[in-house]
Coordinates of N, CA and C in Angstrom, one line a residue:
M2 N 40.5 -1.4 13.5 CA 40.2 -0.1 13.6 C 39.9 0.6 14.9
S3 N 40.7 1.8 14.7 CA 40.6 2.5 16.2 C 39.6 3.4 16.2
R4 N 39.0 3.3 17.1 CA 37.6 4.1 17.3 C 37.3 4.8 18.9
A5 N 39.0 5.3 19.2 CA 39.2 5.9 20.7 C 38.8 7.2 20.4
F6 N 38.6 7.6 19.2 CA 38.4 9.4 19.0 C 36.8 9.4 19.6
L7 N 35.7 8.1 19.4 CA 34.8 8.3 19.2 C 34.0 8.2 21.1
D8 N 33.0 9.6 20.7 CA 32.5 9.6 22.1 C 31.2 8.2 22.1
Q9 N 31.4 7.8 23.2 CA 31.1 6.2 23.4 C 29.2 6.7 23.5
S10 N 28.9 7.8 23.8 CA 27.1 8.0 24.3 C 27.1 8.8 23.5
L11 N 25.9 8.8 23.1 CA 25.1 9.6 22.4 C 24.7 11.2 22.9
P12 N 24.8 12.2 22.0 CA 24.6 13.4 22.8 C 23.1 13.4 23.1
S13 N 22.4 12.8 22.8 CA 20.7 12.6 23.6 C 20.5 11.6 22.8
V14 N 19.4 11.1 24.0 CA 18.5 10.0 23.5 C 17.3 10.7 23.2
D15 N 16.6 11.5 23.1 CA 14.9 12.1 22.7 C 14.9 12.0 22.0
H16 N 14.1 11.0 21.3 CA 13.4 10.8 19.8 C 12.8 11.9 19.2
A17 N 12.6 11.8 17.8 CA 12.5 12.9 17.0 C 11.0 13.1 16.7
A18 N 10.2 11.7 17.7 CA 8.7 11.4 17.2 C 8.1 12.6 18.6
S19 N 6.8 13.0 18.1 CA 6.2 13.8 18.6 C 4.6 12.9 18.6
P20 N 4.1 13.4 19.7 CA 2.8 12.5 19.5 C 2.3 12.9 18.0
D21 N 2.0 14.0 17.5 CA 1.7 14.3 16.0 C 2.5 13.6 15.3
G22 N 3.6 12.9 15.5 CA 4.7 12.4 14.4 C 5.8 12.7 14.4
P23 N 6.6 12.1 13.3 CA 8.2 13.2 13.3 C 8.0 14.5 13.5
R24 N 8.9 15.5 13.6 CA 9.4 16.4 13.3 C 10.2 16.4 12.0
L25 N 10.1 17.9 11.3 CA 10.9 17.4 10.0 C 12.5 17.4 10.5
P26 N 13.4 16.4 10.1 CA 14.4 16.7 10.4 C 15.3 17.6 10.2
R27 N 16.3 18.0 10.9 CA 17.1 18.8 10.1 C 18.2 18.4 8.9
L28 N 18.4 16.6 9.2 CA 19.7 15.8 8.8 C 18.7 14.4 8.4
L29 N 18.7 14.1 7.0 CA 18.4 13.1 6.7 C 20.1 11.9 6.4
I30 N 19.8 11.0 7.2 CA 21.0 9.9 6.9 C 20.6 8.6 6.2
F31 N 21.3 8.3 4.9 CA 20.8 8.0 3.9 C 21.6 6.2 4.1
D32 N 20.8 5.1 4.2 CA 21.9 3.8 4.1 C 22.1 3.9 2.6
V33 N 22.9 3.3 2.0 CA 23.5 3.1 0.6 C 22.7 1.6 0.2
N34 N 23.7 0.8 0.4 CA 23.6 -0.6 -0.3 C 22.0 -1.0 -0.1
E35 N 21.1 -1.0 -1.3 CA 20.2 -1.8 -1.1 C 18.9 -0.6 -1.2
T36 N 19.1 0.2 -0.5 CA 18.2 1.7 0.0 C 18.6 2.4 -1.3
L37 N 19.5 2.8 -1.3 CA 19.5 3.7 -3.0 C 19.9 3.3 -4.1
S38 N 21.3 2.2 -3.7 CA 22.0 1.4 -5.2 C 21.1 0.3 -5.0
D39 N 20.5 0.2 -6.7 CA 20.1 -1.6 -6.7 C 21.0 -2.5 -7.3
M40 N 21.0 -3.3 -6.3 CA 21.8 -4.6 -6.4 C 21.5 -5.9 -6.8
S41 N 20.1 -5.8 -7.6 CA 20.0 -7.2 -8.8 C 21.0 -7.3 -9.6
P42 N 21.6 -6.2 -10.0 CA 22.9 -6.6 -11.3 C 23.8 -7.8 -10.6
M43 N 24.1 -7.4 -9.3 CA 25.3 -8.8 -8.8 C 24.6 -10.0 -8.9
A44 N 23.6 -10.2 -9.1 CA 23.2 -11.6 -10.0 C 23.7 -12.0 -10.9
G45 N 23.6 -11.3 -12.0 CA 24.3 -11.7 -13.4 C 25.7 -11.6 -13.3
H46 N 26.4 -11.1 -12.5 CA 27.9 -11.4 -12.1 C 28.5 -12.1 -11.3
F47 N 27.7 -13.1 -10.7 CA 27.9 -14.5 -10.5 C 27.6 -15.4 -11.2
A48 N 26.5 -15.4 -12.0 CA 25.8 -16.0 -13.3 C 27.3 -16.3 -14.3
N49 N 28.2 -14.4 -14.8 CA 28.8 -14.4 -15.4 C 30.0 -15.3 -15.2
V50 N 30.6 -16.0 -14.1 CA 31.2 -16.8 -13.8 C 31.0 -18.3 -13.2
G51 N 30.0 -18.5 -13.7 CA 29.6 -19.7 -13.9 C 28.9 -20.0 -12.5
A52 N 28.6 -19.3 -11.1 CA 27.8 -19.7 -10.4 C 26.6 -19.2 -10.3
P53 N 25.8 -20.1 -9.6 CA 24.7 -19.4 -9.5 C 24.1 -18.3 -9.1
A54 N 23.2 -17.8 -10.0 CA 22.5 -16.1 -10.0 C 22.5 -15.9 -8.1
H55 N 21.8 -16.9 -8.2 CA 21.0 -16.7 -6.5 C 21.9 -16.2 -5.7
F56 N 23.2 -17.2 -5.7 CA 24.4 -17.0 -4.8 C 24.2 -15.7 -4.3
A57 N 24.1 -14.3 -5.2 CA 24.0 -13.3 -4.8 C 23.3 -12.6 -3.6
T58 N 21.9 -13.4 -3.8 CA 21.4 -13.1 -2.6 C 21.9 -13.2 -1.1
S59 N 22.2 -14.9 -0.7 CA 23.0 -15.6 0.4 C 24.5 -14.6 0.3
W60 N 25.4 -14.3 -0.4 CA 26.4 -13.6 0.0 C 26.3 -12.7 0.4
F61 N 26.1 -11.7 0.0 CA 25.2 -10.5 0.6 C 24.7 -10.2 2.1
A62 N 23.8 -11.5 2.1 CA 23.3 -11.5 3.7 C 24.6 -12.1 4.7
G63 N 25.6 -13.0 4.3 CA 26.8 -13.2 4.5 C 27.5 -12.3 5.4
V64 N 27.8 -11.6 4.1 CA 28.8 -10.4 4.2 C 27.9 -9.5 5.4
L65 N 26.8 -9.3 5.6 CA 26.2 -8.7 6.6 C 26.6 -9.0 7.7
R66 N 26.3 -10.7 8.1 CA 26.1 -11.4 9.2 C 27.6 -11.4 9.5
D67 N 28.4 -11.7 8.6 CA 29.7 -11.6 9.5 C 30.3 -10.3 9.9
G68 N 29.6 -8.9 9.5 CA 30.2 -7.5 9.7 C 29.8 -7.3 11.1
F69 N 28.2 -7.7 11.3 CA 27.7 -7.8 12.7 C 28.4 -8.4 13.5
A70 N 28.6 -9.6 13.4 CA 29.7 -10.7 14.5 C 31.0 -10.1 14.7
L71 N 31.4 -9.5 13.8 CA 32.7 -8.6 14.7 C 32.3 -7.8 15.2
T72 N 31.6 -7.0 14.7 CA 31.0 -5.5 15.8 C 30.4 -6.1 17.2
S73 N 29.9 -7.4 17.2 CA 29.3 -7.9 18.4 C 30.8 -8.3 19.1
V74 N 31.8 -8.6 19.0 CA 33.3 -8.9 19.7 C 33.9 -7.9 19.4
D75 N 33.6 -6.3 19.4 CA 34.0 -5.1 19.5 C 35.2 -5.0 18.4
A76 N 34.9 -5.8 17.5 CA 36.2 -5.8 16.3 C 35.5 -5.3 14.8
S77 N 36.4 -5.2 13.7 CA 35.7 -4.4 12.7 C 36.6 -4.8 11.8
D78 N 36.0 -4.8 10.3 CA 36.9 -5.0 9.4 C 36.2 -4.4 8.0
S79 N 36.7 -3.8 6.8 CA 36.5 -3.4 5.5 C 34.9 -4.2 5.1
F80 N 34.1 -3.9 4.5 CA 33.2 -4.0 4.0 C 33.6 -4.9 2.4
A81 N 34.3 -4.6 2.0 CA 35.6 -5.0 0.4 C 35.9 -6.4 1.3
R82 N 36.8 -6.5 2.3 CA 37.5 -7.5 2.8 C 36.8 -8.7 3.0
I83 N 35.9 -8.2 3.9 CA 34.9 -9.3 4.2 C 33.9 -9.7 3.0
A84 N 33.8 -9.1 2.5 CA 33.0 -9.3 0.8 C 34.1 -10.1 0.3
A85 N 35.2 -9.9 -0.4 CA 36.1 -10.9 -1.1 C 36.6 -12.1 -0.2
E86 N 36.4 -11.9 1.0 CA 37.0 -13.4 1.6 C 35.6 -14.3 1.8
S87 N 34.0 -13.9 1.8 CA 33.2 -14.5 1.7 C 33.0 -15.1 0.5
L88 N 33.3 -14.2 -0.6 CA 33.2 -14.9 -2.0 C 34.2 -16.1 -2.2
R89 N 35.5 -15.7 -1.4 CA 36.3 -17.0 -1.6 C 35.7 -18.5 -1.2
G90 N 35.2 -18.2 0.2 CA 34.5 -19.3 1.0 C 33.5 -20.0 0.1
G91 N 32.3 -19.4 -0.5 CA 31.2 -19.5 -0.9 C 31.2 -20.0 -2.4
L92 N 32.9 -19.9 -3.2 CA 32.7 -20.3 -4.5 C 33.9 -21.3 -4.5
H93 N 34.1 -22.0 -3.3 CA 35.2 -23.1 -3.3 C 34.8 -24.3 -3.5
G94 N 34.6 -24.9 -5.0 CA 34.0 -26.1 -4.9 C 33.4 -26.0 -6.0
V95 N 32.9 -24.3 -6.4 CA 31.6 -24.3 -7.4 C 32.5 -24.8 -8.7
P96 N 31.7 -25.3 -9.4 CA 32.8 -25.6 -10.8 C 32.5 -24.0 -11.6
L97 N 33.6 -23.2 -11.8 CA 33.5 -21.9 -12.1 C 34.0 -21.9 -13.9
N98 N 33.9 -21.0 -14.5 CA 34.4 -20.9 -15.9 C 35.7 -19.9 -15.3
R99 N 36.0 -19.9 -14.7 CA 37.6 -19.2 -14.5 C 38.3 -19.3 -13.4
G100 N 39.2 -19.0 -13.2 CA 39.9 -19.1 -12.0 C 39.1 -18.3 -11.1
L101 N 39.6 -19.2 -9.8 CA 38.8 -18.6 -8.4 C 39.0 -16.9 -8.0
E102 N 40.0 -16.6 -8.3 CA 40.6 -15.0 -8.0 C 39.9 -14.3 -8.8
E103 N 39.9 -14.9 -10.2 CA 39.4 -14.2 -11.3 C 38.2 -13.8 -11.2
A104 N 37.2 -14.8 -10.8 CA 36.4 -14.8 -10.2 C 35.3 -13.8 -9.4
V105 N 36.2 -13.9 -8.4 CA 36.1 -12.7 -6.9 C 36.3 -11.6 -7.3
S106 N 37.1 -11.1 -8.4 CA 37.6 -10.0 -9.0 C 36.4 -9.4 -9.8
H107 N 35.8 -10.3 -10.3 CA 35.1 -9.9 -11.5 C 33.2 -9.6 -10.7
I108 N 33.3 -10.2 -9.5 CA 32.1 -10.1 -8.7 C 32.1 -8.7 -8.0
M109 N 32.9 -8.5 -7.4 CA 33.1 -7.3 -6.2 C 33.0 -6.1 -7.5
H110 N 34.1 -6.2 -8.6 CA 34.1 -5.3 -9.8 C 32.4 -5.3 -10.0
G111 N 31.6 -5.7 -9.8 CA 30.1 -5.5 -10.3 C 29.7 -4.0 -9.5
F112 N 30.5 -3.7 -8.1 CA 29.8 -2.8 -7.2 C 29.8 -1.4 -7.9
S113 N 31.1 -1.4 -9.0 CA 31.3 0.2 -9.9 C 30.5 0.2 -10.9
G114 N 29.4 -0.7 -11.6 CA 28.5 -0.3 -12.3 C 27.5 -0.4 -11.5
L115 N 26.9 -0.5 -10.5 CA 25.5 -0.6 -9.9 C 24.5 0.6 -10.3
P116 N 23.4 0.8 -10.8 CA 22.6 1.5 -10.9 C 22.0 2.0 -9.5
V117 N 21.7 3.2 -9.4 CA 20.5 3.4 -8.4 C 19.2 3.0 -8.6
H118 N 18.2 2.8 -7.7 CA 16.8 2.4 -7.9 C 15.9 4.0 -8.3
A119 N 14.8 3.6 -9.1 CA 14.5 4.6 -10.5 C 14.1 5.6 -9.6
D120 N 13.2 5.7 -8.3 CA 13.0 6.8 -7.7 C 13.8 7.3 -7.0
V121 N 15.1 7.1 -7.0 CA 16.0 7.5 -6.0 C 16.4 9.4 -6.7
P122 N 16.9 9.8 -8.0 CA 17.3 10.8 -8.4 C 15.8 11.8 -8.3
D123 N 15.0 11.7 -8.7 CA 13.6 12.5 -7.8 C 13.2 12.6 -6.6
G124 N 13.2 11.9 -5.7 CA 13.5 11.7 -4.4 C 14.7 12.6 -4.0
I125 N 15.7 12.0 -4.2 CA 16.8 12.8 -3.6 C 16.6 14.6 -3.8
R126 N 16.5 15.2 -4.9 CA 15.7 16.1 -5.5 C 14.8 16.7 -4.7
A127 N 13.5 15.9 -4.6 CA 12.4 16.8 -3.9 C 12.8 16.5 -2.5
L128 N 13.7 15.9 -1.8 CA 13.9 16.0 -0.4 C 15.0 17.3 -0.2
S129 N 15.7 17.1 -1.2 CA 17.0 18.4 -1.2 C 16.0 19.7 -1.1
D130 N 15.1 19.9 -1.6 CA 14.3 20.8 -1.9 C 13.4 21.2 -0.7
L131 N 13.4 20.4 0.2 CA 12.8 21.0 1.3 C 13.9 21.4 2.5
G132 N 14.7 22.1 1.7 CA 15.5 22.6 2.8 C 16.3 21.4 3.8
I133 N 16.7 20.1 3.8 CA 16.8 19.1 4.7 C 18.8 18.9 4.4
R134 N 19.3 19.0 5.0 CA 20.6 18.4 5.0 C 20.7 16.9 4.9
L135 N 21.8 16.3 3.5 CA 21.6 15.1 3.3 C 22.8 14.4 3.4
V136 N 22.7 13.3 4.1 CA 24.4 12.4 4.1 C 24.3 11.1 4.1
T137 N 24.8 10.4 3.7 CA 25.2 9.0 3.7 C 25.7 8.3 4.8
L138 N 25.4 7.1 5.5 CA 26.2 6.4 6.4 C 25.9 4.9 6.0
S139 N 27.0 4.6 5.4 CA 27.2 2.9 4.4 C 27.8 2.1 5.5
N140 N 27.4 1.0 5.6 CA 28.6 -0.2 5.9 C 29.4 -0.4 5.0
G141 N 29.3 -0.1 4.0 CA 30.3 0.0 3.0 C 31.2 1.0 2.6
S142 N 32.0 0.9 1.5 CA 32.9 2.1 1.3 C 32.2 3.6 0.9
A143 N 32.9 4.4 1.0 CA 32.3 5.8 0.6 C 32.9 6.1 -1.0
S144 N 33.8 5.6 -1.2 CA 34.4 5.4 -2.7 C 33.3 4.9 -3.6
V145 N 32.3 4.1 -3.5 CA 31.4 3.2 -3.9 C 30.7 3.8 -4.0
A146 N 30.0 4.5 -2.5 CA 28.7 5.7 -2.9 C 29.2 6.7 -3.9
E147 N 30.4 7.5 -3.9 CA 30.6 8.3 -4.5 C 30.5 7.8 -6.0
A148 N 30.7 7.1 -6.9 CA 31.1 6.4 -7.8 C 29.4 6.3 -8.4
L149 N 28.9 5.7 -7.7 CA 27.6 5.6 -7.5 C 26.4 6.8 -7.8
F150 N 26.7 7.5 -7.3 CA 26.0 8.8 -7.3 C 26.9 9.6 -8.7
D151 N 27.8 9.7 -8.6 CA 28.1 10.7 -10.0 C 27.7 10.3 -11.0
R152 N 27.6 8.8 -10.9 CA 26.6 8.1 -12.5 C 25.0 8.4 -12.4
A153 N 24.7 8.7 -11.5 CA 23.4 9.1 -11.2 C 23.1 10.9 -11.2
G154 N 24.4 11.2 -11.0 CA 24.1 12.4 -11.4 C 23.5 13.4 -10.1
I155 N 23.8 12.8 -9.2 CA 23.0 13.3 -7.7 C 24.1 13.4 -6.6
R156 N 25.5 13.5 -6.9 CA 25.9 13.3 -5.6 C 26.5 15.1 -5.4
H157 N 26.2 16.2 -6.1 CA 25.8 17.5 -5.2 C 25.0 17.9 -4.5
Y158 N 24.2 16.8 -4.1 CA 22.5 16.6 -3.5 C 23.3 16.4 -1.9
F159 N 24.3 15.8 -1.5 CA 24.9 15.2 -0.6 C 25.9 15.8 0.0
E160 N 25.8 16.3 1.3 CA 26.5 17.2 2.2 C 27.9 16.3 2.1
C161 N 27.6 15.2 2.4 CA 29.1 13.8 2.8 C 28.6 12.8 2.7
L162 N 29.4 11.7 2.4 CA 29.2 10.4 2.5 C 30.2 9.9 3.4
L163 N 29.5 9.2 4.3 CA 30.3 8.8 5.4 C 30.4 7.5 5.7
T164 N 31.3 6.3 6.4 CA 31.1 5.1 6.2 C 31.6 4.4 7.7
V165 N 31.4 3.6 7.7 CA 31.4 2.6 9.2 C 32.5 2.4 9.2
E166 N 33.4 2.7 8.1 CA 34.9 2.3 8.5 C 35.5 3.2 9.1
D167 N 35.3 4.5 9.5 CA 35.9 5.5 9.9 C 35.3 5.4 11.2
A168 N 34.3 4.5 11.5 CA 33.6 4.7 12.9 C 33.8 3.2 13.7
G169 N 34.6 2.2 13.0 CA 35.2 1.4 13.8 C 34.0 0.2 14.1
R170 N 32.9 0.6 13.8 CA 31.6 -0.4 14.4 C 30.2 -0.4 13.1
W171 N 30.2 -1.1 12.7 CA 29.1 -1.8 11.9 C 27.6 -1.3 12.4
K172 N 27.2 -0.4 11.3 CA 25.4 -0.3 12.0 C 25.3 -2.1 12.0
P173 N 24.0 -2.2 12.5 CA 23.3 -1.6 13.9 C 23.9 -0.8 15.3
A174 N 25.3 -1.0 15.8 CA 25.8 -0.6 17.0 C 25.6 0.9 16.7
P175 N 25.3 1.6 18.1 CA 25.2 2.8 18.0 C 26.0 3.8 17.8
E176 N 27.2 3.3 18.0 CA 28.6 3.8 17.6 C 28.3 4.7 16.9
A177 N 28.0 3.7 15.5 CA 28.1 4.2 14.0 C 27.0 5.1 13.6
Y178 N 25.8 5.2 14.3 CA 24.7 6.6 14.2 C 25.4 7.6 15.1
A179 N 26.4 7.4 16.5 CA 26.9 8.4 16.9 C 28.3 9.4 16.4
Y180 N 28.7 8.6 15.3 CA 29.9 8.9 14.7 C 29.4 9.7 13.5
A181 N 28.1 9.3 13.2 CA 26.8 10.0 11.5 C 26.9 11.3 12.6
L182 N 26.5 11.6 13.6 CA 25.7 12.5 14.2 C 26.8 13.5 14.7
Q183 N 28.1 12.9 15.1 CA 29.3 14.1 15.5 C 30.1 14.7 14.3
Q184 N 29.8 13.8 13.3 CA 30.9 14.4 12.0 C 29.9 15.7 11.8
C185 N 28.3 15.3 11.5 CA 27.5 16.5 11.2 C 27.2 17.6 11.7
G186 N 27.6 17.4 13.2 CA 27.4 18.1 14.8 C 25.7 18.6 14.7
V187 N 25.2 17.1 14.7 CA 23.3 16.9 14.9 C 22.6 16.1 16.2
D188 N 22.3 16.6 17.2 CA 21.9 16.0 17.6 C 20.7 14.9 17.3
P189 N 20.4 13.4 17.8 CA 20.0 12.4 17.3 C 18.3 12.9 17.0
E190 N 18.0 14.0 18.1 CA 16.6 14.0 18.0 C 16.0 14.8 16.5
D191 N 17.1 15.8 16.0 CA 16.9 16.3 14.8 C 17.7 15.5 13.5
A192 N 17.8 14.3 13.5 CA 18.2 13.5 12.6 C 17.0 12.1 12.2
M193 N 17.3 11.8 10.9 CA 16.1 10.9 10.5 C 17.0 9.8 9.8
L194 N 16.8 8.6 10.2 CA 17.8 7.5 9.0 C 16.7 7.2 8.3
V195 N 17.2 6.9 7.1 CA 16.4 6.6 5.8 C 16.9 5.2 5.3
A196 N 16.3 4.0 5.1 CA 16.7 3.0 5.1 C 15.8 1.4 4.3
V197 N 16.3 0.3 4.1 CA 15.3 -0.3 3.3 C 15.3 -1.1 4.1
H198 N 16.6 -1.5 5.5 CA 16.8 -2.7 6.4 C 15.9 -2.1 7.7
P199 N 15.0 -3.5 7.8 CA 14.6 -2.8 9.1 C 15.7 -3.5 10.5
W200 N 16.7 -4.0 10.2 CA 17.7 -4.0 10.7 C 18.6 -2.6 11.4
D201 N 18.8 -1.8 10.5 CA 18.6 -0.5 10.7 C 18.4 0.2 11.0
T202 N 17.1 0.2 10.8 CA 16.0 1.2 11.2 C 15.9 0.9 12.5
D203 N 15.7 -0.6 12.9 CA 15.9 -0.5 14.5 C 17.0 0.4 15.8
G204 N 18.0 -0.1 14.5 CA 19.2 0.3 15.4 C 19.2 1.9 15.4
A205 N 18.6 2.7 14.3 CA 19.0 4.0 14.5 C 18.0 4.8 15.5
S206 N 16.9 3.9 15.5 CA 15.4 3.9 16.4 C 16.2 4.0 18.0
R207 N 16.9 2.7 18.1 CA 17.5 2.6 19.5 C 18.3 3.4 20.3
A208 N 19.1 4.3 18.9 CA 20.2 5.2 19.3 C 19.7 6.8 19.3
G209 N 18.1 6.8 18.9 CA 17.5 8.1 19.3 C 17.5 9.0 18.1
L210 N 17.3 8.2 17.0 CA 16.6 8.8 15.7 C 15.7 8.5 15.1
A211 N 14.9 9.4 14.6 CA 13.7 9.4 13.6 C 14.1 8.2 12.7
T212 N 13.5 7.7 12.4 CA 13.7 6.4 11.3 C 12.3 6.6 9.8
A213 N 12.7 6.2 9.0 CA 12.2 6.1 7.9 C 12.0 5.1 7.0
W214 N 11.4 3.8 7.0 CA 11.7 2.2 6.8 C 11.5 3.0 5.2
L215 N 12.2 2.5 4.1 CA 11.6 2.4 3.1 C 11.5 1.1 2.2
N216 N 10.4 0.5 2.2 CA 9.6 -0.8 2.2 C 9.6 -1.0 0.2
R217 N 10.8 -1.3 -0.5 CA 10.7 -1.7 -1.7 C 10.1 -3.1 -2.3
T218 N 9.8 -4.1 -0.9 CA 9.2 -5.5 -1.6 C 7.5 -5.2 -1.3
G219 N 7.3 -4.2 -0.5 CA 6.0 -4.8 -0.4 C 5.5 -5.5 0.9
G220 N 6.7 -6.1 1.4 CA 6.4 -6.9 2.7 C 5.9 -6.2 4.0
P221 N 6.2 -7.3 5.3 CA 5.6 -6.8 6.2 C 6.9 -6.3 6.9
Y222 N 6.9 -5.7 8.0 CA 8.2 -4.9 9.0 C 8.3 -5.9 10.2
P223 N 9.2 -7.0 10.1 CA 9.4 -7.5 11.7 C 9.0 -6.7 13.0
A224 N 8.1 -7.8 13.4 CA 7.3 -7.5 14.9 C 8.4 -7.3 15.9
Y225 N 9.6 -7.8 15.7 CA 10.5 -7.9 16.9 C 11.5 -6.4 17.0
F226 N 11.4 -6.0 15.9 CA 12.1 -4.8 15.4 C 11.2 -3.4 16.0
T227 N 11.9 -2.4 16.5 CA 11.4 -1.1 17.0 C 10.6 -1.0 15.5
A228 N 9.5 -0.1 15.2 CA 9.0 0.3 14.5 C 9.2 1.5 13.9
P229 N 9.3 1.4 12.5 CA 9.9 2.8 12.1 C 8.9 3.9 12.2
D230 N 9.1 5.1 12.3 CA 8.3 6.4 12.8 C 7.4 6.9 11.2
L231 N 8.2 6.5 10.2 CA 7.6 6.9 8.6 C 7.7 5.3 7.8
R232 N 6.5 5.0 7.4 CA 7.2 4.0 6.2 C 6.4 4.4 4.6
T233 N 7.3 4.0 3.7 CA 7.3 4.9 2.6 C 7.5 3.5 1.5
S234 N 7.4 3.8 0.5 CA 7.5 2.9 -1.0 C 8.5 3.5 -1.8
S235 N 8.5 4.8 -1.3 CA 9.7 5.6 -2.4 C 10.4 7.1 -1.5
L236 N 11.4 7.4 -2.6 CA 12.0 8.9 -1.4 C 10.9 10.0 -2.1
S237 N 10.4 9.8 -3.1 CA 9.6 11.3 -3.6 C 8.2 10.7 -2.4
D238 N 7.6 9.2 -2.0 CA 6.5 9.7 -1.1 C 7.1 10.0 -0.1
L239 N 8.2 9.7 0.4 CA 9.1 10.5 1.7 C 8.7 11.7 2.0
A240 N 8.9 12.7 0.6 CA 9.3 13.7 0.7 C 7.8 14.5 1.0
D241 N 6.8 14.0 0.5 CA 5.6 14.1 0.5 C 4.9 13.9 2.0
Q242 N 5.3 13.3 2.9 CA 5.0 12.8 4.0 C 6.1 14.2 4.4
L243 N 7.0 14.3 4.6 CA 7.9 15.7 4.9 C 7.3 16.8 4.7
R244 N 6.4 17.3 4.2 CA 6.1 18.7 3.6 C 5.2 18.8 4.8

């Protein structure tokens, strides 16, 4: 994937936080997978084909790892291709109840029926009511996000659905965030990333954006990553913090 059209430098490295805390951002950039989508049903799709349900967690982590690995050597590929190829390797030798390709297709099809987390519809509405522009930036495809939001009845709140497939670099590479900012015409200090993944939070912070870490598990934030500007347990709570 070519990324020659991208400006390799961010327009600014000023941070959106002040001594009194983050300014109200003009733009909220949302991660999609696990941040907005509830991926827990994917375990059932593994079980449906005869694989252990817990494979879902390690498989998704492996997809991210391999996407990051390609980015680290200045290469890229689509989430769907990496995910399917990873399934072929991970399910090889597992006693499945159907052929390997049929199993891969069944699991991949699981993305088409995922729900959003329970807090998402009300939280997105509350954030939109603040007058902030809402977009997404996913390591996955825009079509998956489109269908996810259509099912949840919240697609109209989002100005656009962006994907790193068009940036040629996966998050947390700085070029991925630069792509989103350039598409939206916003400088880093006027944008805030909302993500459940600390690695995404850290990447956006290093790229000059403000960050809100959505802590869905109640666990600690890794000390080796740049701390988020805001910590929140739900999108409605985030809206309350930004009022």
